[in-house]
Short mmCIF file of C-alpha atoms and ligand atoms in Angstrom, two decimals:
data_model
loop_
_atom_site.label_atom_id
_atom_site.label_comp_id
_atom_site.label_asym_id
_atom_site.label_seq_id
_atom_site.Cartn_x
_atom_site.Cartn_y
_atom_site.Cartn_z
CA MET A 199 -20.97 -5.55 5.88
CA THR A 200 -19.84 -6.70 9.33
CA GLU A 201 -17.50 -4.81 11.65
CA SER A 202 -15.43 -6.10 14.53
CA THR A 203 -13.44 -4.04 16.97
CA ALA A 204 -12.77 -6.92 19.34
CA MET A 205 -9.33 -7.39 17.85
CA LYS A 206 -6.35 -5.03 17.84
CA MET A 207 -7.29 -3.74 14.42
CA ASN A 208 -10.61 -2.47 13.18
CA VAL A 209 -11.67 -5.13 10.67
CA ILE A 210 -14.36 -4.47 8.07
CA VAL A 211 -15.57 -7.32 5.88
CA VAL A 212 -17.27 -6.34 2.61
CA LYS A 213 -18.87 -8.30 -0.21
CA ASP A 214 -16.25 -7.50 -2.85
CA ARG A 215 -13.54 -5.07 -3.83
CA GLN A 216 -16.10 -2.67 -5.29
CA GLU A 217 -17.73 -2.22 -1.88
CA GLY A 218 -14.23 -2.22 -0.35
CA GLY A 219 -13.32 0.73 -2.61
CA GLN A 220 -16.33 2.71 -1.42
CA ARG A 221 -15.47 1.93 2.21
CA GLY A 222 -11.83 2.92 1.56
CA TYR A 223 -13.01 6.16 0.02
CA GLN A 224 -15.05 6.91 3.16
CA ILE A 225 -11.93 6.50 5.26
CA PHE A 226 -10.04 8.91 3.00
CA LYS A 227 -12.92 11.37 3.19
CA ALA A 228 -13.08 11.19 7.02
CA ALA A 229 -9.31 11.82 7.19
CA TYR A 230 -9.63 14.67 4.65
CA ASP A 231 -12.49 16.26 6.63
CA GLN A 232 -10.31 16.05 9.73
CA GLY A 233 -7.54 18.00 8.03
CA ALA A 234 -5.19 15.31 6.71
CA THR A 235 -2.78 16.85 4.23
CA VAL A 236 -0.20 14.08 3.58
CA TYR A 237 -1.45 10.84 2.05
CA GLY A 238 0.69 7.72 1.73
CA LEU A 239 -0.25 5.74 -1.35
CA ALA A 240 0.22 2.19 -2.65
CA THR A 241 0.15 0.58 -6.09
CA GLY A 242 -0.94 -2.90 -7.13
CA SER A 243 -4.43 -4.17 -7.87
CA THR A 244 -5.78 -3.73 -4.36
CA PRO A 245 -6.19 0.06 -4.01
CA ILE A 246 -7.62 0.58 -7.54
CA THR A 247 -11.26 0.61 -6.47
CA THR A 248 -10.51 3.13 -3.74
CA TYR A 249 -8.66 5.34 -6.24
CA ASP A 250 -11.60 5.01 -8.63
CA ALA A 251 -13.93 6.22 -5.87
CA LEU A 252 -11.55 9.13 -5.08
CA VAL A 253 -11.47 10.07 -8.75
CA ALA A 254 -15.29 10.02 -8.90
CA SER A 255 -15.52 12.18 -5.78
CA ASP A 256 -15.35 15.92 -5.33
CA LEU A 257 -12.40 15.73 -2.95
CA ASP A 258 -9.75 18.25 -3.96
CA PHE A 259 -6.12 17.22 -3.37
CA SER A 260 -4.56 20.15 -5.23
CA GLN A 261 -3.19 21.59 -1.97
CA MET A 262 -2.14 18.18 -0.59
CA THR A 263 0.95 16.00 -0.64
CA SER A 264 1.16 12.36 -1.62
CA VAL A 265 4.05 9.97 -0.87
CA ASN A 266 4.23 6.58 -2.50
CA LEU A 267 5.38 3.45 -0.69
CA ASP A 268 7.72 2.09 -3.27
CA GLU A 269 9.17 1.91 -6.78
CA TYR A 270 11.22 -0.56 -8.78
CA VAL A 271 14.87 0.38 -9.09
CA GLY A 272 15.82 0.79 -12.76
CA LEU A 273 12.39 1.69 -14.20
CA ALA A 274 11.90 5.20 -15.58
CA PRO A 275 8.78 7.06 -14.39
CA ASP A 276 7.22 6.69 -17.82
CA HIS A 277 7.85 2.89 -18.02
CA ALA A 278 4.41 1.23 -18.24
CA GLN A 279 5.21 -1.08 -15.27
CA SER A 280 6.69 1.61 -13.04
CA TYR A 281 4.71 2.56 -9.99
CA HIS A 282 5.01 6.19 -11.03
CA TYR A 283 3.18 5.42 -14.26
CA PHE A 284 0.56 3.45 -12.36
CA MET A 285 -0.16 6.39 -10.06
CA GLN A 286 -0.41 8.83 -12.96
CA HIS A 287 -2.90 6.57 -14.73
CA HIS A 288 -5.07 5.58 -11.73
CA LEU A 289 -5.07 8.79 -9.72
CA PHE A 290 -2.78 11.75 -10.41
CA ASP A 291 -3.94 12.52 -13.93
CA GLN A 292 -7.49 12.93 -12.66
CA LYS A 293 -6.77 14.11 -9.08
CA PRO A 294 -3.49 16.04 -9.00
CA PHE A 295 -1.74 16.70 -5.74
CA ALA A 296 0.38 19.81 -5.09
CA HIS A 297 3.38 17.53 -4.50
CA SER A 298 3.56 13.81 -5.33
CA TYR A 299 6.62 11.90 -4.19
CA VAL A 300 7.23 8.52 -5.82
CA PRO A 301 10.72 7.11 -5.37
CA ASN A 302 12.83 7.76 -8.49
CA GLY A 303 13.75 4.32 -9.76
CA LEU A 304 16.46 5.82 -11.98
CA ASN A 305 18.36 7.37 -9.12
CA ALA A 306 21.21 4.92 -8.55
CA ASP A 307 22.28 6.80 -5.39
CA ALA A 308 20.07 5.11 -2.79
CA ALA A 309 21.11 7.36 0.06
CA ASP A 310 20.25 10.47 -1.96
CA GLU A 311 16.89 9.02 -2.92
CA MET A 312 16.05 7.91 0.60
CA ALA A 313 16.83 11.32 2.07
CA ARG A 314 13.63 12.62 0.51
CA TYR A 315 11.44 10.23 2.56
CA ASP A 316 10.20 9.40 6.04
CA ASN A 317 8.29 12.60 6.71
CA PRO A 318 5.06 12.30 8.71
CA ILE A 319 2.08 10.79 6.83
CA ASP A 320 -1.50 11.41 7.95
CA LEU A 321 -3.18 8.44 6.23
CA GLN A 322 -1.28 5.55 4.67
CA ILE A 323 -3.04 3.05 2.40
CA LEU A 324 -1.49 -0.44 2.10
CA GLY A 325 -2.04 -3.64 0.18
CA LEU A 326 -0.84 -7.00 1.51
CA GLY A 327 1.46 -9.53 -0.16
CA GLN A 328 0.55 -13.21 -0.06
CA ASN A 329 3.68 -13.69 2.03
CA GLY A 330 2.62 -10.92 4.43
CA HIS A 331 4.74 -8.14 2.94
CA ILE A 332 3.74 -4.49 3.16
CA GLY A 333 5.42 -2.11 0.76
CA PHE A 334 8.37 -4.21 -0.36
CA ASN A 335 9.17 -5.25 3.23
CA GLU A 336 9.61 -8.94 2.72
CA PRO A 337 9.62 -11.58 5.51
CA GLY A 338 12.73 -11.10 7.65
CA THR A 339 12.96 -7.34 7.12
CA ASP A 340 14.36 -5.44 10.10
CA PRO A 341 11.34 -3.50 11.46
CA LYS A 342 13.59 -0.60 12.47
CA LEU A 343 14.44 0.28 8.88
CA GLY A 344 13.07 3.49 7.33
CA THR A 345 12.98 3.92 3.59
CA HIS A 346 15.61 1.65 2.05
CA LYS A 347 16.73 -0.35 -0.98
CA VAL A 348 15.29 -3.87 -1.09
CA GLU A 349 16.28 -7.02 -2.96
CA LEU A 350 12.99 -8.63 -4.05
CA THR A 351 12.26 -12.24 -3.08
CA GLU A 352 11.64 -14.91 -5.67
CA SER A 353 7.95 -15.17 -4.58
CA THR A 354 7.35 -11.45 -5.10
CA ILE A 355 9.14 -11.56 -8.49
CA GLN A 356 6.91 -14.44 -9.54
CA ALA A 357 3.76 -12.74 -8.16
CA ASN A 358 4.55 -9.53 -10.08
CA ALA A 359 5.69 -11.27 -13.25
CA ARG A 360 2.09 -11.17 -14.54
CA PHE A 361 2.55 -7.47 -15.27
CA PHE A 362 5.69 -8.03 -17.39
CA ASP A 363 6.36 -10.12 -20.48
CA ASN A 364 8.20 -12.66 -18.33
CA ALA A 365 9.71 -13.01 -14.85
CA ASP A 366 13.20 -12.08 -16.18
CA GLU A 367 11.96 -8.57 -16.88
CA VAL A 368 10.84 -7.94 -13.27
CA PRO A 369 13.39 -5.64 -11.63
CA ARG A 370 15.40 -7.32 -8.84
CA TYR A 371 15.51 -4.28 -6.53
CA ALA A 372 13.11 -1.63 -5.27
CA TYR A 373 13.12 1.42 -3.07
CA SER A 374 10.53 1.01 -0.32
CA MET A 375 9.39 2.71 2.83
CA GLY A 376 10.38 0.52 5.72
CA ILE A 377 8.18 -0.85 8.43
CA ALA A 378 9.41 1.98 10.75
CA SER A 379 8.34 4.54 8.12
CA ILE A 380 4.90 2.95 7.80
CA MET A 381 4.45 2.72 11.56
CA LYS A 382 5.02 6.49 11.87
CA SER A 383 1.84 7.17 9.88
CA HIS A 384 -0.96 8.65 11.99
CA GLN A 385 -3.57 6.33 10.47
CA ILE A 386 -3.27 3.17 8.32
CA LEU A 387 -5.81 1.63 5.96
CA LEU A 388 -4.94 -1.85 4.72
CA GLU A 389 -7.09 -3.51 2.07
CA ALA A 390 -6.90 -7.16 0.96
CA TYR A 391 -9.04 -9.00 -1.50
CA GLY A 392 -9.21 -12.67 -2.57
CA GLU A 393 -8.79 -16.08 -0.95
CA GLU A 394 -5.12 -16.14 -1.86
CA LYS A 395 -4.57 -13.46 0.80
CA ALA A 396 -6.53 -15.35 3.55
CA ASP A 397 -3.50 -16.96 5.20
CA ALA A 398 -1.56 -13.69 5.31
CA VAL A 399 -4.62 -11.87 6.64
CA LYS A 400 -5.11 -14.39 9.43
CA ALA A 401 -1.47 -14.29 10.44
CA MET A 402 -1.46 -10.45 10.30
CA ILE A 403 -4.43 -10.14 12.61
CA GLU A 404 -4.44 -13.24 14.79
CA GLY A 405 -0.86 -14.47 14.71
CA PRO A 406 2.20 -13.36 16.71
CA VAL A 407 4.03 -10.13 15.86
CA THR A 408 7.00 -11.49 13.92
CA PRO A 409 9.45 -10.48 11.21
CA ASP A 410 8.29 -13.61 9.40
CA LEU A 411 5.00 -11.77 8.63
CA PRO A 412 5.88 -8.09 8.24
CA ALA A 413 2.23 -6.94 8.31
CA SER A 414 1.87 -8.38 11.82
CA TYR A 415 3.75 -5.29 13.13
CA LEU A 416 0.56 -3.35 12.36
CA GLN A 417 -0.89 -4.98 15.52
CA ASN A 418 1.31 -2.54 17.44
CA HIS A 419 0.14 0.56 15.64
CA GLY A 420 -3.19 1.40 17.30
CA ASN A 421 -4.98 3.11 14.42
CA VAL A 422 -5.32 0.53 11.67
CA THR A 423 -8.46 -0.25 9.67
CA VAL A 424 -8.46 -3.43 7.59
CA ILE A 425 -10.92 -3.83 4.70
CA LEU A 426 -11.36 -7.40 3.50
CA ASP A 427 -13.63 -9.17 1.09
CA GLU A 428 -15.13 -12.47 2.15
CA GLY A 429 -12.37 -14.52 0.53
CA ALA A 430 -9.58 -12.65 2.30
CA ALA A 431 -11.48 -12.83 5.61
CA SER A 432 -12.38 -16.51 5.22
CA LYS A 433 -9.83 -17.88 7.67
CA LEU A 434 -10.40 -15.33 10.49
CA ASN A 435 -12.05 -16.21 13.75
CA LEU A 436 -14.39 -13.23 13.51
CA LYS A 437 -16.73 -12.91 16.48
C1 LIG B 113 2.50 -1.77 -3.74
C2 LIG B 113 3.05 -2.48 -2.61
C3 LIG B 113 2.80 -3.97 -2.41
C4 LIG B 113 1.38 -4.42 -2.74
C5 LIG B 113 1.24 -5.91 -2.50
C6 LIG B 113 -0.17 -6.42 -2.89
O1 LIG B 113 2.86 -0.41 -3.68
O2 LIG B 113 3.74 -1.91 -1.83
O3 LIG B 113 3.09 -4.30 -1.06
O4 LIG B 113 0.48 -3.71 -1.96
O5 LIG B 113 2.18 -6.64 -3.18
O6 LIG B 113 -0.27 -6.30 -4.31
P1 LIG B 113 -1.66 -6.45 -5.02
O7 LIG B 113 -2.51 -5.30 -4.58
O8 LIG B 113 -1.36 -6.34 -6.51
O9 LIG B 113 -2.24 -7.77 -4.64
#
């Protein structure tokens, strides 16, 4: 494992996502020990090893609150591809929180649904899209937006189609925390694994802060830890 604090973000390079999950868990534990009570959570393949390590741990979240980044509009919480279902399966069934907020994809009233969000988060975990998205904040998203309704880009629909029978079944809209919501978190942990993320990782850390690469706004946060495997870190100029 190598660490570098020379850049604006604390970058940790690990061997693989298993080691990344252990490292992610340590960051959760440190926040927990310091009194964090509100945890911002992500779905997707990236955080699974961290959730596995949380499940295997003795950390008790039964007095804590979790808030999820996003949810597809139109999917019921018990739909197998809903983010609500994912969270139940990977974390909440084994590690219940006192309150878990996942956007309700069946609420057609976006304003009503959004009103439940954007409260302060102590530790937010993020994955990274190949196009640099965080949450469902696609390239070009206004960074001032809080939680909002998003029309998914074709590249995200194609990337997520692997979880559905075909791309036509991927919902076209999602509710997502905005970049402004994410930036309000006290601490951020972003994990990225695999060579296919290497270009987005490089642009996020070493490129300009630009709406073209939403994750680049994290350079302005001040308390971001990035955990990468060697593939995702392969294009960085690590010193
Ligand atoms: C998930 C989310 C997305 C994913 C990103 C990476 O809640 O908000 O931004 O983090 O698409 O997905 P994976 O981890 O599947 O590569």
